[in-house]
Coordinates of C-alpha atoms and ligand atoms in Angstrom, one line a residue:
X100 CA 57.4 -25.2 -23.9
X101 CA 59.4 -23.7 -27.3
X102 CA 61.2 -21.3 -27.7
X103 CA 57.9 -19.4 -29.6
X104 CA 56.0 -19.7 -27.3
X105 CA 58.2 -18.5 -24.3
X106 CA 59.0 -15.0 -26.6
X107 CA 54.9 -14.4 -27.3
X108 CA 54.9 -15.2 -23.4
X109 CA 57.3 -12.3 -23.0
X110 CA 55.2 -9.9 -25.0
X111 CA 52.0 -10.6 -23.5
X112 CA 52.8 -9.2 -20.2
X113 CA 51.1 -5.9 -18.9
X114 CA 52.9 -2.9 -17.6
X115 CA 50.1 -2.7 -15.2
X116 CA 51.3 -6.5 -13.6
X117 CA 54.8 -5.1 -12.9
X118 CA 53.8 -2.0 -12.0
X119 CA 51.0 -2.8 -9.6
X120 CA 53.5 -5.4 -8.0
X121 CA 56.1 -3.1 -7.6
X122 CA 54.2 -0.1 -6.3
X123 CA 52.7 -2.5 -3.4
X124 CA 56.1 -3.4 -2.7
X125 CA 57.2 -0.1 -2.7
X126 CA 54.3 1.3 0.7
X127 CA 55.4 -1.7 1.8
X128 CA 58.8 -1.0 2.1
X129 CA 58.0 2.7 3.4
X130 CA 55.6 0.6 6.2
X131 CA 58.8 -1.2 7.2
X132 CA 60.5 1.8 7.1
X133 CA 57.7 3.5 9.4
X134 CA 58.0 0.1 12.1
X135 CA 61.7 -0.2 11.9
X136 CA 61.7 3.8 12.9
X137 CA 59.3 3.1 16.0
X138 CA 62.1 -0.3 17.2
X139 CA 64.6 2.1 16.7
X140 CA 63.4 5.6 18.5
X141 CA 61.1 4.7 21.8
X142 CA 59.1 8.3 20.9
X143 CA 58.0 7.9 17.2
X144 CA 55.1 5.8 16.1
X145 CA 54.7 3.9 14.1
X146 CA 53.5 5.1 10.8
X147 CA 50.5 2.9 10.9
X148 CA 49.2 3.3 14.0
X149 CA 49.9 7.0 13.5
X150 CA 47.4 7.5 10.7
X151 CA 44.9 4.7 12.7
X152 CA 45.1 7.7 15.5
X153 CA 44.3 10.3 12.4
X154 CA 41.4 9.0 11.1
X155 CA 39.3 7.5 14.2
X156 CA 40.1 11.3 15.3
X157 CA 38.3 12.6 12.8
X158 CA 35.7 10.1 11.8
X159 CA 32.4 12.1 12.5
X160 CA 30.3 11.4 15.5
X161 CA 27.9 9.4 14.3
X162 CA 30.3 6.9 12.2
X163 CA 32.0 6.8 16.1
X164 CA 29.3 6.3 18.0
X165 CA 27.4 3.7 15.5
X166 CA 30.1 1.4 14.3
X167 CA 33.0 1.6 16.4
X168 CA 31.9 2.8 19.4
X169 CA 35.0 3.6 22.4
X170 CA 37.1 1.4 20.3
X171 CA 38.0 -2.3 21.4
X172 CA 40.4 -4.3 20.8
X173 CA 38.3 -5.8 17.0
X174 CA 37.8 -2.5 16.0
X175 CA 41.6 -1.5 15.8
X176 CA 42.5 -4.4 14.5
X177 CA 40.2 -4.0 11.7
X178 CA 41.3 -0.5 11.3
X179 CA 45.0 -1.1 11.4
X180 CA 44.5 -3.9 8.9
X181 CA 42.6 -2.1 6.4
X182 CA 45.2 0.5 6.4
X183 CA 48.2 -1.7 5.7
X184 CA 45.9 -3.1 2.7
X185 CA 44.6 0.6 1.0
X186 CA 48.2 1.2 1.9
X187 CA 49.2 -1.7 -0.4
X188 CA 46.6 -0.6 -3.2
X189 CA 47.2 3.2 -3.6
X190 CA 50.4 2.1 -3.7
X191 CA 50.0 -0.6 -6.6
X192 CA 48.2 2.1 -8.3
X193 CA 51.4 4.5 -8.0
X194 CA 53.4 1.8 -9.1
X195 CA 50.9 1.2 -12.1
X196 CA 51.9 4.8 -13.3
X197 CA 55.4 4.5 -12.8
X198 CA 55.5 1.4 -15.1
X199 CA 53.2 3.4 -17.7
X200 CA 56.0 6.3 -17.3
X201 CA 53.7 8.7 -15.5
X202 CA 57.0 9.4 -13.4
X203 CA 54.9 12.7 -11.8
X204 CA 52.1 11.0 -10.9
X205 CA 53.7 8.3 -8.7
X206 CA 56.6 10.7 -7.2
X207 CA 53.3 13.7 -6.2
X208 CA 52.0 10.3 -4.5
X209 CA 54.6 8.9 -2.7
X210 CA 55.0 13.1 -1.5
X211 CA 51.7 12.6 -0.7
X212 CA 52.1 9.8 1.7
X213 CA 54.8 10.7 3.3
X214 CA 52.8 14.2 4.2
X215 CA 50.4 12.5 5.4
X216 CA 52.6 9.8 7.2
X217 CA 54.8 12.9 9.1
X218 CA 51.5 14.9 9.7
X219 CA 49.8 11.4 11.3
X220 CA 53.0 10.8 12.5
X221 CA 53.7 14.4 14.1
X222 CA 50.5 15.3 15.7
X223 CA 50.7 12.6 17.8
X224 CA 51.3 14.4 21.5
X225 CA 54.3 12.0 22.2
X226 CA 56.3 12.2 19.5
X227 CA 58.9 14.7 18.3
X228 CA 57.2 16.8 15.3
X229 CA 60.6 17.2 13.8
X230 CA 61.7 13.4 14.2
X231 CA 57.9 12.4 12.5
X232 CA 58.2 14.4 9.7
X233 CA 62.1 13.3 8.9
X234 CA 60.3 9.6 9.5
X235 CA 57.8 10.0 7.2
X236 CA 58.9 11.6 4.4
X237 CA 61.7 9.2 4.6
X238 CA 59.0 6.5 4.2
X239 CA 57.7 7.8 1.3
X240 CA 61.7 8.2 -0.9
X241 CA 62.4 5.1 0.2
X242 CA 58.8 3.7 -1.4
X243 CA 59.1 5.5 -4.6
X244 CA 62.7 4.1 -4.9
X245 CA 61.7 0.8 -4.3
X246 CA 58.7 1.4 -6.6
X247 CA 60.8 2.5 -9.8
X248 CA 63.8 0.3 -8.5
X249 CA 61.4 -2.1 -8.8
X250 CA 59.7 -1.0 -12.7
X251 CA 63.1 -0.6 -13.6
X252 CA 64.9 -4.0 -12.9
X253 CA 62.1 -5.7 -14.4
X254 CA 61.4 -4.2 -17.1
X255 CA 65.5 -4.0 -18.0
X256 CA 65.4 -7.9 -17.9
X257 CA 62.3 -7.7 -20.2
X258 CA 63.8 -5.8 -22.3
X259 CA 67.2 -7.8 -22.6
X260 CA 65.2 -11.2 -23.0
X261 CA 62.8 -9.7 -25.3
X262 CA 64.2 -7.1 -27.4
X263 CA 61.8 -7.0 -30.0
X264 CA 59.0 -6.2 -28.1
X265 CA 61.2 -3.1 -26.1
X266 CA 59.1 0.0 -26.5
X267 CA 61.4 2.5 -24.8
X268 CA 57.9 4.7 -23.3
X269 CA 56.2 1.8 -22.1
X270 CA 58.2 -0.3 -20.2
X271 CA 57.3 -3.8 -20.0
X272 CA 58.2 -6.4 -17.0
X273 CA 57.6 -10.5 -17.3
X274 CA 55.1 -11.2 -14.2
X275 CA 57.5 -13.6 -13.4
X276 CA 60.6 -11.2 -12.8
X277 CA 58.6 -8.5 -11.2
X278 CA 57.4 -10.8 -8.5
X279 CA 60.8 -11.7 -8.1
X280 CA 61.8 -8.1 -7.8
X281 CA 59.0 -6.9 -5.8
X282 CA 59.0 -10.1 -3.5
X283 CA 62.4 -8.9 -2.8
X284 CA 61.5 -5.5 -1.8
X285 CA 58.5 -7.4 0.1
X286 CA 61.4 -9.1 2.6
X287 CA 63.7 -6.1 3.0
X288 CA 59.9 -4.9 4.5
X289 CA 58.8 -7.6 6.6
X290 CA 62.9 -7.4 7.4
X291 CA 62.6 -3.8 8.7
X292 CA 59.4 -4.9 10.5
X293 CA 61.2 -7.3 12.2
X294 CA 64.2 -5.6 13.0
X295 CA 62.2 -2.6 14.0
X296 CA 60.2 -5.5 16.9
X297 CA 63.2 -6.8 17.8
X298 CA 64.9 -3.2 19.1
X299 CA 61.6 -1.7 21.0
X300 CA 63.3 -3.7 23.8
X301 CA 61.8 -2.5 27.3
X302 CA 59.9 1.4 28.2
X303 CA 61.2 2.7 30.8
X304 CA 58.2 2.0 32.4
X305 CA 58.0 -2.1 31.9
X306 CA 61.3 -1.6 32.9
X307 CA 60.3 0.4 36.6
X308 CA 57.3 -2.7 36.7
X309 CA 59.6 -5.4 36.7
X310 CA 61.5 -3.9 39.3
X311 CA 59.1 -2.7 41.8
X312 CA 56.6 -3.8 43.9
X313 CA 53.4 -2.0 45.0
X314 CA 54.2 -1.3 48.7
X315 CA 51.6 -3.6 50.4
X316 CA 48.7 -1.8 51.8
X317 CA 48.2 -1.8 55.6
X318 CA 45.5 -4.8 56.7
X319 CA 44.3 -3.4 60.5
X320 CA 44.3 0.4 59.9
X321 CA 40.9 1.9 59.1
X322 CA 39.2 2.3 55.6
X323 CA 39.3 5.9 54.1
X324 CA 37.3 7.7 54.8
X325 CA 36.6 9.9 52.3
X326 CA 37.9 13.4 52.2
X327 CA 34.9 15.8 52.2
X328 CA 33.6 14.2 55.4
X329 CA 36.9 14.6 57.4
X330 CA 37.5 18.1 55.8
X331 CA 34.0 19.7 56.4
X332 CA 32.8 17.7 59.4
X333 CA 34.9 20.4 61.9
X334 CA 34.0 23.4 60.6
X335 CA 30.4 22.7 61.1
X336 CA 31.2 21.5 64.6
X337 CA 33.2 24.7 64.9
X338 CA 30.5 26.7 64.0
X339 CA 27.2 24.9 65.8
X340 CA 28.9 25.0 68.9
X341 CA 30.8 27.5 71.3
X342 CA 33.0 25.3 73.1
X343 CA 35.7 23.7 71.8
X344 CA 35.1 20.0 71.5
X345 CA 37.7 17.8 69.8
X346 CA 35.2 15.7 67.0
X347 CA 35.4 11.7 68.1
X348 CA 37.2 9.7 66.2
X349 CA 35.7 7.5 63.9
X350 CA 35.3 4.1 65.3
X351 CA 37.7 2.3 63.4
X352 CA 36.4 0.4 60.0
X353 CA 38.2 -2.5 59.1
X354 CA 40.6 -2.2 56.3
X355 CA 39.7 -3.2 52.7
X356 CA 42.3 -5.7 52.9
X357 CA 41.0 -7.1 55.8
X358 CA 37.4 -7.0 54.9
X359 CA 38.7 -8.9 51.6
X360 CA 40.1 -10.9 53.8
X361 CA 37.4 -12.6 55.2
X362 CA 34.3 -11.5 53.1
X363 CA 32.7 -14.8 51.4
X364 CA 32.4 -14.4 47.8
X365 CA 30.5 -16.4 45.9
X366 CA 34.4 -17.6 44.3
X367 CA 34.9 -20.8 45.4
X368 CA 31.2 -22.0 45.0
X369 CA 29.7 -21.5 41.5
X370 CA 31.4 -22.7 39.0
X371 CA 31.8 -20.2 35.9
X372 CA 30.9 -17.1 37.6
X373 CA 33.0 -14.1 37.3
X374 CA 35.3 -13.5 40.2
X375 CA 35.2 -10.8 42.6
X376 CA 38.0 -9.2 42.2
X377 CA 38.6 -9.0 38.4
X378 CA 42.5 -10.0 38.2
X379 CA 44.8 -7.1 36.1
X380 CA 45.1 -9.2 32.4
X381 CA 41.0 -10.1 32.9
X382 CA 40.3 -7.2 32.8
X383 CA 39.0 -4.8 29.9
X384 CA 40.7 -2.6 28.2
X385 CA 39.5 0.4 26.4
X386 CA 40.9 3.6 25.0
X387 CA 41.4 5.5 22.0
X388 CA 45.5 4.3 21.6
X389 CA 46.3 2.5 18.9
X390 CA 49.8 -0.2 18.7
X391 CA 51.2 0.5 22.1
X392 CA 49.7 1.6 25.0
X393 CA 51.6 4.8 25.8
X394 CA 54.6 4.1 27.9
X395 CA 55.1 6.9 30.9
X396 CA 58.9 6.8 32.4
X397 CA 57.6 7.3 36.2
X398 CA 61.1 9.0 36.6
X399 CA 60.3 12.0 34.3
X400 CA 56.5 11.7 34.8
X401 CA 54.3 14.8 37.1
X402 CA 50.6 15.1 37.3
X403 CA 50.0 18.8 37.2
X404 CA 47.3 20.4 38.5
X405 CA 45.8 23.6 36.1
X406 CA 43.0 25.9 35.9
X407 CA 41.2 27.7 38.4
X408 CA 42.8 27.1 40.9
X409 CA 44.6 29.3 43.8
X410 CA 48.0 27.0 44.0
X411 CA 48.9 24.9 40.4
X412 CA 51.2 22.6 41.4
X413 CA 53.1 19.3 40.1
X414 CA 53.3 16.0 42.2
X415 CA 56.2 13.5 40.8
X416 CA 55.6 10.0 41.0
X417 CA 57.8 9.4 44.3
X418 CA 55.5 11.5 46.2
X419 CA 52.2 10.0 45.8
X420 CA 53.9 6.8 46.5
X421 CA 54.6 8.6 49.8
X422 CA 51.4 9.8 50.6
X423 CA 48.5 7.5 52.6
X424 CA 47.9 5.2 50.6
X425 CA 44.4 3.1 50.8
X426 CA 42.6 1.2 48.7
X427 CA 39.6 1.2 47.0
X428 CA 36.7 -1.9 45.9
X429 CA 35.4 -0.1 42.6
X430 CA 33.4 -1.5 39.9
X431 CA 34.5 -0.2 36.7
X432 CA 32.7 0.1 33.1
X433 CA 32.5 1.2 29.9
X434 CA 29.2 3.1 28.4
X435 CA 29.7 1.2 25.4
X436 CA 29.4 -1.8 26.8
X437 CA 26.1 -3.8 25.5
X438 CA 23.3 -5.5 28.0
X439 CA 24.7 -8.6 29.3
X440 CA 28.3 -7.5 27.6
X441 CA 31.4 -7.6 29.6
X442 CA 33.3 -4.4 29.0
X443 CA 32.5 -4.1 33.2
X444 CA 34.6 -5.1 36.0
X445 CA 35.8 -4.9 40.2
X446 CA 39.2 -4.2 40.6
X447 CA 40.7 -3.0 44.3
X448 CA 42.5 0.6 43.3
X449 CA 45.2 1.9 45.4
X450 CA 45.1 5.3 45.2
X451 CA 44.6 8.9 47.5
X452 CA 41.4 10.8 47.3
X453 CA 41.3 13.6 44.7
X454 CA 39.9 15.6 47.2
X455 CA 42.9 15.8 49.2
X456 CA 45.3 16.7 45.9
X457 CA 42.7 19.3 44.9
X458 CA 41.8 21.0 48.4
X459 CA 46.0 21.7 48.2
X460 CA 45.5 22.7 44.1
X461 CA 42.5 25.4 46.2
X462 CA 39.4 25.3 43.7
X463 CA 38.1 28.6 42.9
X464 CA 34.2 29.2 43.2
X465 CA 32.6 28.2 39.7
X466 CA 35.2 25.4 38.6
X467 CA 32.7 23.2 38.8
X468 CA 34.2 20.5 36.3
X469 CA 36.7 18.8 36.7
X470 CA 39.0 17.6 33.8
X471 CA 41.9 14.9 33.1
X472 CA 44.4 14.8 30.6
X473 CA 46.2 11.9 29.2
X474 CA 49.6 12.4 28.0
X475 CA 48.0 11.0 24.7
X476 CA 45.8 14.0 25.1
X477 CA 42.7 12.0 25.0
X478 CA 40.3 14.1 28.3
X479 CA 36.9 13.6 30.0
X480 CA 35.6 15.8 32.6
X481 CA 33.1 15.1 35.3
X482 CA 31.0 18.1 37.7
X483 CA 33.6 18.8 40.9
X484 CA 30.7 17.7 42.8
X485 CA 31.3 14.2 42.2
X486 CA 34.8 14.6 43.9
X487 CA 32.9 16.1 47.5
X488 CA 29.7 14.3 47.8
X489 CA 31.4 11.4 49.4
X490 CA 31.9 9.1 47.1
X491 CA 35.2 7.7 45.8
X492 CA 36.8 9.2 43.2
X493 CA 40.6 8.6 43.3
X494 CA 43.7 8.7 41.7
X495 CA 45.0 5.9 41.4
X496 CA 48.9 3.8 41.2
X497 CA 47.8 0.1 42.3
X498 CA 45.7 -1.8 40.5
X499 CA 44.8 -5.3 42.9
X500 CA 47.6 -5.4 44.7
X501 CA 50.0 -4.0 41.6
X502 CA 51.3 -1.1 40.3
X503 CA 48.8 -0.3 37.4
X504 CA 50.1 -2.7 34.5
X505 CA 50.7 -0.2 31.1
X506 CA 47.1 -1.3 29.4
X507 CA 45.6 0.1 32.7
X508 CA 47.2 4.1 32.9
X509 CA 50.4 2.8 34.6
X510 CA 51.8 5.3 36.6
X511 CA 48.9 6.9 37.5
X512 CA 45.2 7.3 36.3
X513 CA 41.5 8.5 37.7
X514 CA 39.0 6.3 39.2
X515 CA 35.9 7.4 40.5
X516 CA 33.1 5.5 41.7
X517 CA 29.7 6.0 39.9
X518 CA 30.7 7.6 36.7
X519 CA 31.2 5.6 33.5
X520 CA 35.2 5.1 31.8
X521 CA 35.3 7.8 29.4
X522 CA 33.8 11.1 30.8
X523 CA 36.0 9.7 34.6
X524 CA 38.8 7.0 34.1
X525 CA 41.6 9.0 32.5
X526 CA 44.4 6.6 32.3
X527 CA 47.9 8.1 31.5
X528 CA 47.3 10.9 33.6
X529 CA 49.4 13.8 33.0
X530 CA 47.6 16.9 34.0
X531 CA 44.2 17.6 35.9
X532 CA 42.5 21.0 35.1
X533 CA 40.1 22.9 37.0
X534 CA 37.3 25.1 34.6
X535 CA 33.8 25.4 34.2
X536 CA 31.2 22.6 33.4
X537 CA 31.0 25.4 29.5
X538 CA 34.0 25.7 29.3
X539 CA 35.1 21.9 28.4
X540 CA 34.1 18.8 26.8
X541 CA 36.0 15.5 27.3
X542 CA 37.1 13.7 24.2
X543 CA 33.5 11.4 24.1
X544 CA 31.1 14.5 24.0
X545 CA 31.8 16.3 20.7
X546 CA 31.6 12.6 19.0
X547 CA 28.1 12.2 20.5
X548 CA 28.1 11.1 23.8
X549 CA 26.8 12.5 26.7
X550 CA 28.0 15.0 28.6
X551 CA 27.3 13.3 31.9
X552 CA 28.6 9.5 32.1
X553 CA 26.3 8.3 35.6
X554 CA 26.7 4.4 35.8
X555 CA 23.5 2.5 35.7
X556 CA 22.4 -0.2 37.9
X557 CA 23.2 -3.1 35.3
X558 CA 22.9 -7.0 36.1
X559 CA 24.9 -9.6 34.3
X560 CA 24.0 -13.7 33.9
X561 CA 27.5 -15.1 33.5
X562 CA 26.4 -19.3 33.9
X563 CA 24.9 -20.9 32.8
X564 CA 26.1 -20.1 29.5
X565 CA 24.8 -21.1 26.4
X566 CA 26.1 -23.9 24.5
X567 CA 27.3 -25.5 27.8
X568 CA 25.4 -28.7 27.4
X569 CA 23.4 -29.1 30.4
X570 CA 20.5 -31.8 31.5
X571 CA 17.3 -32.3 32.4
X572 CA 16.9 -33.1 36.6
X573 CA 20.3 -31.7 37.0
X574 CA 20.9 -29.0 39.5
X575 CA 23.0 -26.1 38.3
X576 CA 23.7 -22.8 39.2
X577 CA 22.4 -19.6 38.0
X578 CA 24.9 -16.6 38.5
X579 CA 25.9 -13.7 37.6
X580 CA 27.3 -10.0 38.7
X581 CA 25.3 -6.6 39.3
X582 CA 26.4 -3.5 40.4
X583 CA 25.0 0.3 40.5
X584 CA 28.2 1.8 42.0
X585 CA 27.3 4.2 44.6
X586 CA 24.2 2.9 45.3
X587 CA 24.8 -0.8 46.3
X588 CA 23.0 -3.9 44.5
X589 CA 19.6 -4.3 47.1
X590 CA 18.5 -7.4 44.8
X591 CA 18.9 -9.5 42.5
X592 CA 16.1 -11.7 40.8
X593 CA 15.0 -13.8 38.2
X594 CA 12.9 -15.0 35.5
X595 CA 12.8 -18.3 34.2
X596 CA 10.5 -18.9 31.4
X597 CA 8.2 -15.5 32.5
X598 CA 6.7 -17.4 35.0
X599 CA 7.6 -14.9 37.6
X600 CA 10.6 -13.0 39.5
X601 CA 12.6 -14.9 42.0
X602 CA 15.2 -13.9 44.1
X603 CA 18.6 -14.5 44.4
X604 CA 21.0 -15.3 47.2
X605 CA 24.1 -12.4 47.2
X606 CA 27.4 -13.3 47.6
X607 CA 29.2 -10.9 50.4
X608 CA 30.8 -7.2 48.6
X609 CA 32.9 -4.5 49.9
X610 CA 30.7 -1.4 50.0
X611 CA 28.3 0.0 48.1
X612 CA 30.4 0.7 44.8
X613 CA 31.4 -2.5 44.3
X614 CA 29.4 -5.2 42.2
X615 CA 27.9 -7.8 44.0
X616 CA 27.4 -12.0 42.6
X617 CA 24.0 -13.5 42.6
X618 CA 23.6 -17.3 42.5
X619 CA 20.1 -19.3 42.3
X620 CA 19.9 -23.1 42.1
X621 CA 17.5 -24.5 39.1
X622 CA 16.8 -27.8 38.2
X623 CA 15.7 -27.8 34.4
X624 CA 13.7 -29.9 32.4
X625 CA 14.6 -30.5 29.0
X626 CA 13.7 -28.3 26.1
X627 CA 14.3 -24.9 25.3
X628 CA 14.4 -22.1 28.1
X629 CA 14.5 -18.4 28.2
X630 CA 16.4 -17.1 31.5
X631 CA 16.5 -12.9 32.6
X632 CA 17.9 -11.0 35.3
X633 CA 17.0 -7.9 36.9
X634 CA 18.6 -5.8 40.2
X635 CA 17.4 -3.8 42.6
X636 CA 19.1 -0.7 43.6
X637 CA 20.0 0.5 46.7
X638 CA 17.5 3.6 46.0
X639 CA 15.0 1.0 45.4
X640 CA 15.0 1.2 41.5
X641 CA 14.7 -1.7 39.7
X642 CA 16.0 -2.1 36.6
X643 CA 13.0 -2.1 33.5
X644 CA 12.1 -4.1 30.3
X645 CA 13.3 -1.1 28.3
X646 CA 15.8 -1.9 25.6
X647 CA 18.1 1.3 25.5
X648 CA 21.7 0.2 23.8
X649 CA 24.7 2.2 24.6
X650 CA 24.7 5.2 23.2
X651 CA 24.7 8.0 24.3
X652 CA 24.7 7.7 28.3
X653 CA 24.6 3.5 28.2
X654 CA 22.6 0.7 27.9
X655 CA 19.0 -0.9 29.7
X656 CA 17.4 -3.7 29.6
X657 CA 17.2 -7.0 31.7
X658 CA 20.1 -9.3 30.7
X659 CA 18.5 -12.1 28.6
X660 CA 20.0 -16.0 28.0
X661 CA 18.6 -19.1 25.9
X662 CA 19.4 -22.3 26.7
X663 CA 18.5 -26.2 25.3
X664 CA 18.7 -28.6 28.3
X665 CA 19.5 -32.4 26.7
X666 CA 17.6 -35.1 28.2
Ligands
MTE28 N1 44.4 8.2 28.3 C1 43.0 7.4 28.0 N2 42.0 6.8 29.4 C2 40.9 6.4 29.2 C3 40.3 6.0 28.0 C4 41.5 6.2 26.4 O1 40.4 6.7 25.1 N3 42.5 7.2 27.1 N4 39.3 5.4 28.1 C5 38.5 5.6 28.7 C6 37.4 4.3 28.7 S1 36.0 4.9 27.6 C7 37.0 3.7 29.8 S2 35.6 2.5 30.0 C8 38.3 3.1 30.5 C9 38.8 1.7 30.7 O2 39.9 1.6 31.5 P1 40.3 0.6 31.2 O3 41.1 0.2 30.0 O4 41.8 0.3 32.6 O5 39.5 -1.3 31.8 O6 39.7 4.0 30.5 C10 39.3 5.4 30.3 N5 40.6 5.9 30.1
MO29 MO1 34.7 3.3 27.7

C-alpha cells in the first residue's frame, strides 16, 4: 500500500460507521452497567429484565394470547435478545447523530433511554423506586458519555492522521480506529456484566434452601381429610340429633407417603413413560418472571390475609412450618399446554388446607373470590367455593419432599386441584385477598383467558416417540399419562390406524387429583402407523376428537402420533 492510497482510505471513511459503532458500544455500556448494579444490589432488577417485564405487561392481550401465551422459556429468551439488539441498534442511531454533530439528538435520545429504564426498573414491585431511577439514569449518562467518548477519540485520531480531510463540523474517523475504541467500550460493558454475575452470589432464599431440609412427612398418620368435611360434619350432626353423640373418627387411611411407598406405578415397567411423580428439576415452569425468579427471604416474608374477612392476619414461614402439614398428590397443568404438550406435571405437595387458613380469617358472606397475589405482583383468582367443595386446595411449602425450589414459588404457593395454574397456582405468594367475583380479575383474564379455568380431561402418548426406530414384529410399549383432576381417570384407550379403540392398563395413582400412567403392548407391522389416545374421566366423560386450541380455556383433542416402523 502506498502513502497516497492510505490517505484516500482515511478520507473515504463515513461518520456514520464511526457513530453507529460508538453508539452501539455506548448502549452496551449502559446495559452492562445495569447488569453490574443488578449483581451488586439484590433488589435492583437488570434493566433488560425490567424492560422485558414492561413490554410483556403492556402487550395487548391478543398478541400475548396467540404468540407468547403464558411466557415459556423460549419466548422469554427471544424477547430478551430482541431488547438487547434493539437497544444496540437505537444506540447506533444516536451515535450517528453524535458523529454528525447533532449532539442534542444524541443526548435527548439517551435521556429517553434513561427514563424508560428507570421507569421500567422502578415499577418492578420488588425494587426500590429511587434506586431504580438512579440506576436507569446513571446507565443513560454512562451510555451517552461512552458514545461521545468513542466518537471524539476516533475523530481526533482521524484528524491527526489526515489533517487535510478534517472538517470541524463533521467529525470523521477511520473505521479501524472507531472499531478499536468501540471494542474497548464493548469490552468494558462485558466486564460489567461479568462482575455483576460474580457479585450476584447466593440469595437469602438459596442460602435457606441449602441449609434446611423439609421435615419428613409422617408415614403413619391418616391422610388429611379436606377441612370442609371435618368442620361442617359436626355442625350437621348437632343439628340433626338431639343427644350429644361424638362423631366416630374416620378410619385411619394410610398417609400419602405410605401409599406412595407401595404404589404400583409403571415407572420401572415401561421404558420412556413419564415417571409417576415428576422430579422437581424436570417439572415444567411457567411464569411472567424474567431473569432471575423472585428470591424471597423466608425470614422477612409474611403471608397476609386481607379483604372481606373478619380477622385480617399475617402468618410467617415458621408459623406455617409449625402447622399440621400433610402431603397431597396433585397434577398441575398450564392452560397453554397443547394437546400432547409437556406443560403438565405431577408432584407430592406438602402444605396445609387453604380452608384452615381462611377459617382463621373468617370469610365474610359475599366474598366469593379468593385472589392470590405474589411478591412480583402476579395474581390469580378462583371461586371461594372450590376451597370448601371437598377437593384439595392447599397452601404448599413443599414439593416432592423438599422445600419449594425458588423456580416453583419458594417460600409458599397455592395449589388447587382441578384448576389450571393461571387461575390458582400463585408462586411466591404474599397475599390472599377475599373479594367478590366481579371485584377483581387475575393477571391473565384481561389478556383474553377465561375467568374460570377448570382443568380439562387430557391424555398424552409418551412412547413410542416419533423418530425413535421401531422394528416390525418386535413388541413395543404404547404408553403415557392421562389426567382429569378432581374427577380421576376411569379408562384410557388407544386407536391404531383407526381400527378401533383398545383399552389400556392403568398404573395405580394416589387419589383422583393425580394423573395416571397407562400402557398397552403393540407388535407393529412395517410401514407408517397412526396412534391416537383418549381418556374417560370419573364422571364418564370421554375426550372428544374435536380440536380446540389452548386459548381461552384449555386445549382439547386426541393426541395423535405418526410412527414409521422399519422392516
Ligand atoms: N407469581 C406467579 N405465579 C404463577 C405464575 C406467574 O406468572 N407468576 N404463573 C402461573 C401459571 S400460568 C402456571 S401454569 C403455574 C406453573 O407453575 P410451575 O412453574 O411451578 O410449574 O404457576 C402459576 N403461578
Ligand atoms: Mo399456565
